[in-house]
Coordinates of C-alpha atoms in Angstrom, one line a residue:
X1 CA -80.9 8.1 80.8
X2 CA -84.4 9.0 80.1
X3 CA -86.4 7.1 77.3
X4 CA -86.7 11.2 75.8
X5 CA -82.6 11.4 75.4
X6 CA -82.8 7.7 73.8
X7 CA -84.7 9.1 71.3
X8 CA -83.0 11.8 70.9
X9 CA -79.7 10.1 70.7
X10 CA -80.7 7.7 67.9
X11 CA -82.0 11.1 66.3
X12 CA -78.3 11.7 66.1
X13 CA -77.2 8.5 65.3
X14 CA -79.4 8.1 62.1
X15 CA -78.5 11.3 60.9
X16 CA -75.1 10.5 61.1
X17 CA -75.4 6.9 59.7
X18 CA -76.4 8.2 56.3
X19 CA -74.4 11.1 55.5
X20 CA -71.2 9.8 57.0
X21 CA -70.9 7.3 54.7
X22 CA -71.7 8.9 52.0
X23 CA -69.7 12.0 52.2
X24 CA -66.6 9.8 53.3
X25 CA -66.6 7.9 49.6
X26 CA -67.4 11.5 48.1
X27 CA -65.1 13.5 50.0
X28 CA -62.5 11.0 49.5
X29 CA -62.8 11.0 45.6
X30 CA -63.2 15.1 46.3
X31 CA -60.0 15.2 47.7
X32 CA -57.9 12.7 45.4
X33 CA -58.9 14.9 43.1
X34 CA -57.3 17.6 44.4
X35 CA -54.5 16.0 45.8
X36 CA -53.0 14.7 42.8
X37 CA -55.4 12.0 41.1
X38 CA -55.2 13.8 38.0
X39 CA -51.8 13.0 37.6
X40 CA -52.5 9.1 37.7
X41 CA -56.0 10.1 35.1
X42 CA -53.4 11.2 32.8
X43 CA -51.1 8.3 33.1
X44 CA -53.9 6.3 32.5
X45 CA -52.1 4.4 29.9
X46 CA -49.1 3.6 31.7
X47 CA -51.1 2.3 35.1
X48 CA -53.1 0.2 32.7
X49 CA -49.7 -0.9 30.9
X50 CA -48.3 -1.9 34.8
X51 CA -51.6 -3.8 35.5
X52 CA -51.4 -5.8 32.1
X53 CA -47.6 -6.7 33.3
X54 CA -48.3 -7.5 36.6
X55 CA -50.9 -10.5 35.3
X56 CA -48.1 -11.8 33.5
X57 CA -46.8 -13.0 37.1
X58 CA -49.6 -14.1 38.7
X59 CA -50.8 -17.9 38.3
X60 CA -54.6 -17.8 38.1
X61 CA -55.2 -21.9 37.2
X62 CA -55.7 -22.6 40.8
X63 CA -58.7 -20.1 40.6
X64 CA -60.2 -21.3 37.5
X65 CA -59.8 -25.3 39.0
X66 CA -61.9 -24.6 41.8
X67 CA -63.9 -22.0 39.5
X68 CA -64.2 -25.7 37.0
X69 CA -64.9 -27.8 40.3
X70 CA -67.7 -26.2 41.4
X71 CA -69.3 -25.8 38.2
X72 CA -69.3 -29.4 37.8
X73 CA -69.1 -30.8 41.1
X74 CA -71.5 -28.6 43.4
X75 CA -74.6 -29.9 44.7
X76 CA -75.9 -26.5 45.3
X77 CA -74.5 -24.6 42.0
X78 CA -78.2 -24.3 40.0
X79 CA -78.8 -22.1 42.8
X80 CA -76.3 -19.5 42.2
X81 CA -75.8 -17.2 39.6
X82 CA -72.2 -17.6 37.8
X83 CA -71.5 -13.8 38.1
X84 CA -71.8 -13.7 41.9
X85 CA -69.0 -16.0 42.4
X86 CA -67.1 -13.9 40.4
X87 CA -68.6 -11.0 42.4
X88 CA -67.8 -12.8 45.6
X89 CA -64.4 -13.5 44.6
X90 CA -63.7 -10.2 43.8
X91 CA -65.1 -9.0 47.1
X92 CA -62.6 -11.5 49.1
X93 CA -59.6 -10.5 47.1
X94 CA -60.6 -6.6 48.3
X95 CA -61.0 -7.5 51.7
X96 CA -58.2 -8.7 52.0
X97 CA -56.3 -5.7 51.3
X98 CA -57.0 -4.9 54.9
X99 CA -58.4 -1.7 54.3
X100 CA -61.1 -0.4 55.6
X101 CA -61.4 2.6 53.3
X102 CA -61.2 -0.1 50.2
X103 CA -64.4 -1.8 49.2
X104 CA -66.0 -3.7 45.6
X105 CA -69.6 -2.6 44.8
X106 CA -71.4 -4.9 42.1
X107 CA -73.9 -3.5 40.0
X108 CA -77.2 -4.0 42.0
X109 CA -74.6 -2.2 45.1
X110 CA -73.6 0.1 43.0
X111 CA -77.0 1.3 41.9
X112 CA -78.5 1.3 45.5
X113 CA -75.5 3.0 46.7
X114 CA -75.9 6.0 43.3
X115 CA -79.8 5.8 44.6
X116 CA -79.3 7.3 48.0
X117 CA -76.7 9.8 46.2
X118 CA -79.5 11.2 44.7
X119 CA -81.3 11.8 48.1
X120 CA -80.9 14.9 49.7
X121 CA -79.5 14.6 53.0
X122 CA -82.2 14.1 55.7
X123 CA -82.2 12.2 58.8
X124 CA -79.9 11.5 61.7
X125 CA -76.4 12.6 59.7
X126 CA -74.1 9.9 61.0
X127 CA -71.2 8.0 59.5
X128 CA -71.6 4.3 59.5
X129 CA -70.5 1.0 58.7
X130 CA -71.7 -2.6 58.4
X131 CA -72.1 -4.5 61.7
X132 CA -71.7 -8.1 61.9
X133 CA -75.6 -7.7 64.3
X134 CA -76.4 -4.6 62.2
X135 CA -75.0 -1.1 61.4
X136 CA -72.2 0.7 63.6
X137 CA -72.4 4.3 64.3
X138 CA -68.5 5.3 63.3
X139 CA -69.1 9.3 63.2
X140 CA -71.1 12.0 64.1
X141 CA -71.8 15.4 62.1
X142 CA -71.7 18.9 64.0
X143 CA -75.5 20.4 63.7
X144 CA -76.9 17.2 63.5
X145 CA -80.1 15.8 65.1
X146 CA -77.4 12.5 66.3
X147 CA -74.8 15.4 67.8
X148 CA -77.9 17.6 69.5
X149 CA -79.2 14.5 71.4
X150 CA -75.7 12.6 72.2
X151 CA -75.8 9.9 69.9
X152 CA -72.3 8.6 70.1
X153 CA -69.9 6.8 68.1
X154 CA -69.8 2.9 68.2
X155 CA -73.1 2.5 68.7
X156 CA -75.1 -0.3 67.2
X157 CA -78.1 0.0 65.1
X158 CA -79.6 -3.6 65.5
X159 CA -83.7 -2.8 64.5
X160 CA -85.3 0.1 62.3
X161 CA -89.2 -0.1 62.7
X162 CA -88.8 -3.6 63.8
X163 CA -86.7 -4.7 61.0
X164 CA -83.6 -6.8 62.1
X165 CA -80.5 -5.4 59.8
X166 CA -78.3 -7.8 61.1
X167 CA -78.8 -10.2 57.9
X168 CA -78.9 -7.5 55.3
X169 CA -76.7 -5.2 53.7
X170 CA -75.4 -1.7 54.3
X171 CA -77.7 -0.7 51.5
X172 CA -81.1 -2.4 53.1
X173 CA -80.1 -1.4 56.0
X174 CA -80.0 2.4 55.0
X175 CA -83.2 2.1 53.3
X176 CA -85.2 1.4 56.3
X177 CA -83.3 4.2 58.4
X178 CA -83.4 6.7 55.9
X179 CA -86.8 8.6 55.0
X180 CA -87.5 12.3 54.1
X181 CA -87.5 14.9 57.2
X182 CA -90.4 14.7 59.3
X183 CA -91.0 11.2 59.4
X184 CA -90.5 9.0 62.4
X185 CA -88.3 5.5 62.6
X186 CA -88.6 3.3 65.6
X187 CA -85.0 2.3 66.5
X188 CA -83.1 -0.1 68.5
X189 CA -79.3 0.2 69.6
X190 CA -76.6 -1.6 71.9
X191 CA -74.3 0.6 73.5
X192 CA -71.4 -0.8 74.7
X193 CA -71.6 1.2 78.1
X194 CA -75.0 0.1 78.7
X195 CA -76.7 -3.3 79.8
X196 CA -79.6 -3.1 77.9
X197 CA -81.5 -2.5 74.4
X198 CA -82.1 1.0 74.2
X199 CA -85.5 2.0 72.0
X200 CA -85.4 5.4 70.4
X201 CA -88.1 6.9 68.1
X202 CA -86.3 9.3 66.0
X203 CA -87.4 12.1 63.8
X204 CA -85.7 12.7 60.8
X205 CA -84.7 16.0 59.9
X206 CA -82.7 18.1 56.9
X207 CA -79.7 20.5 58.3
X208 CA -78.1 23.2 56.6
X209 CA -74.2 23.4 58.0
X210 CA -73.0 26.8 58.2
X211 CA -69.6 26.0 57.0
X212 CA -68.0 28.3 59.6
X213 CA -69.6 29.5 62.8
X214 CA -67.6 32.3 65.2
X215 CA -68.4 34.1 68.2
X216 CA -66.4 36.3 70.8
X217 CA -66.2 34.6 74.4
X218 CA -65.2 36.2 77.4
X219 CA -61.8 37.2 78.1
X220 CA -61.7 38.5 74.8
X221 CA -61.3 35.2 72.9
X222 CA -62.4 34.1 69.6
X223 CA -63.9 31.1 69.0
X224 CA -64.2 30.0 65.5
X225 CA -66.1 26.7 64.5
X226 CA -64.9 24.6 61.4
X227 CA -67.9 22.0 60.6
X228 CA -66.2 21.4 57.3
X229 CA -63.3 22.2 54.7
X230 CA -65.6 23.2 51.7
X231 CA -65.7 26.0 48.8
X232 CA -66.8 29.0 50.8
X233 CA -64.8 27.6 53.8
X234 CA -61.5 29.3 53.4
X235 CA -63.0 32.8 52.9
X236 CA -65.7 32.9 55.9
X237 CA -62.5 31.6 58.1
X238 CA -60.1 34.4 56.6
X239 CA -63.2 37.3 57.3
X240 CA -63.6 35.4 60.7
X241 CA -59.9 35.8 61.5
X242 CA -59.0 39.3 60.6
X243 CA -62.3 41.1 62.0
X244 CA -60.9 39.8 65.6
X245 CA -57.6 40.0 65.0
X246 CA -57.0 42.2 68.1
X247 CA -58.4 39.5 70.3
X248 CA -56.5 37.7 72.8
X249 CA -56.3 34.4 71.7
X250 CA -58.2 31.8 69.5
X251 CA -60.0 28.5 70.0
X252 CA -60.8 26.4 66.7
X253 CA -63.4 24.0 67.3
X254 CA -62.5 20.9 64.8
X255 CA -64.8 18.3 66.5
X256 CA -67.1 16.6 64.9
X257 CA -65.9 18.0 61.0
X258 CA -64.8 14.9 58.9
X259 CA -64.8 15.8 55.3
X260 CA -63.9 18.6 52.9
X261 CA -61.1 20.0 50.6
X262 CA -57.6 19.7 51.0
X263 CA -56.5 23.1 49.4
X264 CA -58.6 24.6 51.9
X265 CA -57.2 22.8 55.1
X266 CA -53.9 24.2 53.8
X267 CA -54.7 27.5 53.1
X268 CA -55.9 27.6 56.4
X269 CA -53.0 27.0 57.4
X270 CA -51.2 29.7 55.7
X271 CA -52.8 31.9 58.1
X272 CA -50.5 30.4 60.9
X273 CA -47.2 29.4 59.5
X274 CA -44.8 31.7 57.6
X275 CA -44.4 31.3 53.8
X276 CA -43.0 28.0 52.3
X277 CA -43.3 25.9 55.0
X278 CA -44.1 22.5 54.8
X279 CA -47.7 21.7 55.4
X280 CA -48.4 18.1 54.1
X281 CA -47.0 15.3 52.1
X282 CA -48.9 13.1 49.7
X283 CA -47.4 9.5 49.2
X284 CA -48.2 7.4 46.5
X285 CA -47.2 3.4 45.5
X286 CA -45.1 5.2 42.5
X287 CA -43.2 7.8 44.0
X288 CA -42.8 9.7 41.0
X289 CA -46.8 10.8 41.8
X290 CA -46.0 12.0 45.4
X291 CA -46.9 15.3 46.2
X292 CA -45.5 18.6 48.8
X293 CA -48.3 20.9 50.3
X294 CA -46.5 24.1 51.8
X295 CA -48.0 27.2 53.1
X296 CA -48.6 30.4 50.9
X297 CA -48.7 33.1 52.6
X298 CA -47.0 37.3 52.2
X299 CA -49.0 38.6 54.7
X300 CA -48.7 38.8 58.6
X301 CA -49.4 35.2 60.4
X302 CA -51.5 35.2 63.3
X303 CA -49.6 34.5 66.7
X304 CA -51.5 34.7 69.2
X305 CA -52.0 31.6 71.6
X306 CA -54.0 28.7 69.6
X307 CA -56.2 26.1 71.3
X308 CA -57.8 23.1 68.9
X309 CA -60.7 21.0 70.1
X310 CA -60.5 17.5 68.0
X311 CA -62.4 14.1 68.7
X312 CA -62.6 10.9 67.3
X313 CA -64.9 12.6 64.9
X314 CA -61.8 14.6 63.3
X315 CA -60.8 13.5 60.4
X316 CA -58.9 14.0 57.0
X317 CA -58.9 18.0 56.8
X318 CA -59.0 18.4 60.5
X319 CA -56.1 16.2 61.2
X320 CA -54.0 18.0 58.8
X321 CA -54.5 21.2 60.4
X322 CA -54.6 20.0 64.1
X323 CA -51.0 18.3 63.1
X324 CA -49.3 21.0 61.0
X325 CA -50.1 23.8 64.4
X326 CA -49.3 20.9 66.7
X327 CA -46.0 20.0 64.7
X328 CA -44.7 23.5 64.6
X329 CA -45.9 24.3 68.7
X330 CA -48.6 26.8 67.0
X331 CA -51.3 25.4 69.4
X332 CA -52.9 23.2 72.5
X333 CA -55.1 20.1 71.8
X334 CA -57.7 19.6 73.6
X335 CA -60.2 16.9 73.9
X336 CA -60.1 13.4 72.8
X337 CA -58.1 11.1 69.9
X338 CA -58.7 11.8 66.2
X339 CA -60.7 9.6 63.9
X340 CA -57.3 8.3 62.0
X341 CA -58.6 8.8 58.3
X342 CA -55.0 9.8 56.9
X343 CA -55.4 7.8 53.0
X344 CA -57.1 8.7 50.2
X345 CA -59.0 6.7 48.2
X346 CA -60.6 6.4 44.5
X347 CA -63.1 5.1 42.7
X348 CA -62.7 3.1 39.7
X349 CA -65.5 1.7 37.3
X350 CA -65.2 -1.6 36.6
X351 CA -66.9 -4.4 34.0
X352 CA -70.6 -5.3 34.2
X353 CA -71.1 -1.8 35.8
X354 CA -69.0 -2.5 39.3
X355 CA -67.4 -0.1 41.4
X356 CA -64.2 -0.9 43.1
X357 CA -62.6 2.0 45.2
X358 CA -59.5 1.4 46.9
X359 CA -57.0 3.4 48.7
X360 CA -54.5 4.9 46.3
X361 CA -52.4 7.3 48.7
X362 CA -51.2 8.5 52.1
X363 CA -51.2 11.9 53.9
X364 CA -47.7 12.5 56.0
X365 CA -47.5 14.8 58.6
X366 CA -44.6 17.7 58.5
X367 CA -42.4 15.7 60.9
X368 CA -43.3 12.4 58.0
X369 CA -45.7 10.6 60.5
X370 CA -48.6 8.8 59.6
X371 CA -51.2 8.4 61.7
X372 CA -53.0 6.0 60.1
X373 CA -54.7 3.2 62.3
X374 CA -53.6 5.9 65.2
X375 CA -55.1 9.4 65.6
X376 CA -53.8 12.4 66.3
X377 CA -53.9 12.1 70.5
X378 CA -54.2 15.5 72.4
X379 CA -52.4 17.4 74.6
X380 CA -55.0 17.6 77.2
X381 CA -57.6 14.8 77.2
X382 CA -60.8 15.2 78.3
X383 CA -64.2 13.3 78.3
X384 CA -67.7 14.0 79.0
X385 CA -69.3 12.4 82.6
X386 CA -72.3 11.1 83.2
X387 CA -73.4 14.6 84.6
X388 CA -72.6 16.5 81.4
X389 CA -75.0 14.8 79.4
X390 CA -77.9 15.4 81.8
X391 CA -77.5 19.0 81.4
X392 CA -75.8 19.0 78.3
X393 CA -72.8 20.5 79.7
X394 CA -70.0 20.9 76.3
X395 CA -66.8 20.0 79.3
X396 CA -64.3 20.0 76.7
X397 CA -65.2 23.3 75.9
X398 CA -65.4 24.9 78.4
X399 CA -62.0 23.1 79.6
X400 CA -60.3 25.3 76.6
X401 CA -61.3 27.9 78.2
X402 CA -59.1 27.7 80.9
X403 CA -56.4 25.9 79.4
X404 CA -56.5 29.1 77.0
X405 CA -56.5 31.2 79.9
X406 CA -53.5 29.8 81.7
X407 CA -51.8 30.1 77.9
X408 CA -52.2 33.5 77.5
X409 CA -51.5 34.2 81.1
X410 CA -48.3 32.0 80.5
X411 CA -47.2 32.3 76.9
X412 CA -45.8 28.6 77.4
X413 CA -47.0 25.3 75.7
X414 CA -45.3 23.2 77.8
X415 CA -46.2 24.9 81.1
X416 CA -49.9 25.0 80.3
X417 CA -50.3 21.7 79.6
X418 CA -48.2 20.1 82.9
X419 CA -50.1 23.0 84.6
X420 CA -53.0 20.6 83.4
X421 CA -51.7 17.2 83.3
X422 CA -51.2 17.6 86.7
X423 CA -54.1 19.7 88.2
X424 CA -56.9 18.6 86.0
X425 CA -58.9 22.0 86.2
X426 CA -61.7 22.5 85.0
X427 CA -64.5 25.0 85.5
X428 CA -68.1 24.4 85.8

């Protein structure tokens, strides 16, 4: 690869970084919200009540010996503050949890982290994480600088403007990636495909995501976009739908869209599946909170042939509706294995001005699977070669294509994808 689509790619990537992470803590309070949270806000009392209970049976004085120890004992204990042990403590005890999607903030975090809030998104628009030799790319927003130059997922941010960010944290690290539009970062990334350091100057930028994007493709299909599950989403989807009813078939592109609304993924789905039907269940620790999802819908369904294009970018919103069609034979999937973000999570303030959120329920799938840890993995798999990024060639695309025209020529599910499975065609 060029040094040109380096610097392209780490466009991408820091794009990504920045809003990833941020909209996944947002969406995720977004949709707990929606999904039932309330129920626990108004129960406050009683959680609170459960919590007091549950100290009652768990023997702290091995904590606080230790806690006593090295107050009195350490060599090194003038050097640290007392409320970082606690902070640190506190931080072990979350980790250990397992869960990803769970994390403690302490104040100074917290602060840095409402900071970037207040930013408006400019830059590479990528999801990412903490790195143990500096930040990893997890996900990659459609319309993004990081998307339009092939950044990938899994990538490793290990230098911004010669800054290592393998010793600080997420927070630092963000800081010397993200900078208004316009402005240029110097950065340096391992990919695991690749045998060397690749150096990409990046130019940040600000995007405007057209929540839904159609167009009519030959063979009288229609392909309609989803780049997220937000307000406007469900109605520009619904206008989308019925001016092109009379077309042959549909292709919903779901790659690359990670965030949004719940109520609107389901209402989405209403368009597809008759009335009453179960869409998606919402588990919770106390089952007395859990929550059914099923269609709404008095109005014709649409039933023609259905292909969905998912990656590992898909997540939350897009696995619920790539599921529900796949669960009920409504569609094809096409491409690669889903992100696996199937939990919600909240936030919760907590003393000195922390901020612990942890993962408070799970989604369930019609047929009761969770995919957690897992993905959703598609019908037809398909990856990009070395070729297709040299002329940015979209494969999986155009691969739904013909898998939608053997569909429609076939009216079968199962014979299109064996048809497939076993031929591998693809046009180019």
């Amino acid at each position: 690869m060029n040094s040109f689509k380096h610097k392209s790619n780490f466009l991408t990537f820091l794009t990504i970084f920045l809003t990833s992470f941020l909209l996944g803590i947002i969406f995720s309070f977004i949709v707990a919200e929606k999904i039932g949270f309330w129920m626990l806000k108004n129960n406050e009392k009683w959680v609170l009540s459960t919590i007091i209970d549950n100290k009652k049976d768990l023997d702290l004085d091995r904590f606080w010996q230790v806690y006593n120890i090295i107050q009195e004992k350490s060599y090194d204990i003038w050097g640290v503050e007392k409320q970082n042990l606690i902070d640190w403590a506190i931080k072990g005890l979350v980790e250990w949890l397992w869960d990803k999607h769970s994390e403690y903030m302490n104040n100074e975090e917290r602060e840095q982290f409402e900071w970037l809030l207040r930013w408006d998104f400019e830059g590479i628009w990528a999801l990412v994480e903490k790195h143990p030799l500096g930040v990893l790319i997890e996900q990659v927003f459609k319309w993004s600088p990081a998307l339009e130059y092939w950044v990938k997922a899994k990538d490793v941010v290990i230098k911004a403007n010669w800054v290592d960010l393998h010793d600080i944290n997420l927070f630092e690290a963000i800081s010397h990636i993200k900078w208004p539009a316009g402005t240029q970062v110097e950065l340096e990334i391992l990919r695991e495909w690749e045998n060397k350091v690749l150096t990409i100057v990046v130019t940040r930028d600000k995007i405007n995501i057209p929540s839904v994007d159609s167009k009519l493709l030959d063979g009288n299909i229609w392909y309609i976009s989803l780049n997220m599950f937000w307000d406007d989403t469900v109605d520009q989807f619904k206008k989308a739908l019925n001016n092109f009813s009379d077309t042959n078939g549909l292709i919903i592109d779901l790659r690359d869209n990670g965030w949004g609304y719940l109520y609107a993924a389901t209402e989405i789905l209403s368009e597809f599946l008759e009335d009453e039907t179960l869409l998606v269940t919402v588990k919770y620790s106390n089952r007395i909170f859990n929550e059914v999802y099923k269609s709404i819908n008095y109005w014709d369904i649409y039933k023609k042939p259905i292909v969905v294009l998912i990656n590992e970018n898909s997540a939350s919103a897009s696995e619920i509706v790539s599921w529900a069609l796949h669960d009920y034979d409504k569609a094809i999937l096409v491409w690669k294995k889903t992100y696996w973000k199937w939990s919600v999570q909240q936030p919760f303030s907590v003393d000195n001005n922390g901020l612990l959120k942890i993962t408070i329920a799970k989604w369930f799938t019609p047929n009761d699977k969770n995919i957690d840890k897992e993905g959703i993995i598609p019908d037809i798999e398909v990856d990009f070669e070395d070729i297709d990024y040299e002329n940015q060639y979209d494969r999986q695309l155009e691969t739904a294509k013909d898998v939608m025209d053997s569909f429609i020529q076939s009216n079968s599910i199962n014979f299109t994808i064996d048809k497939f499975t076993q031929t591998g065609s693809i046009s180019q």
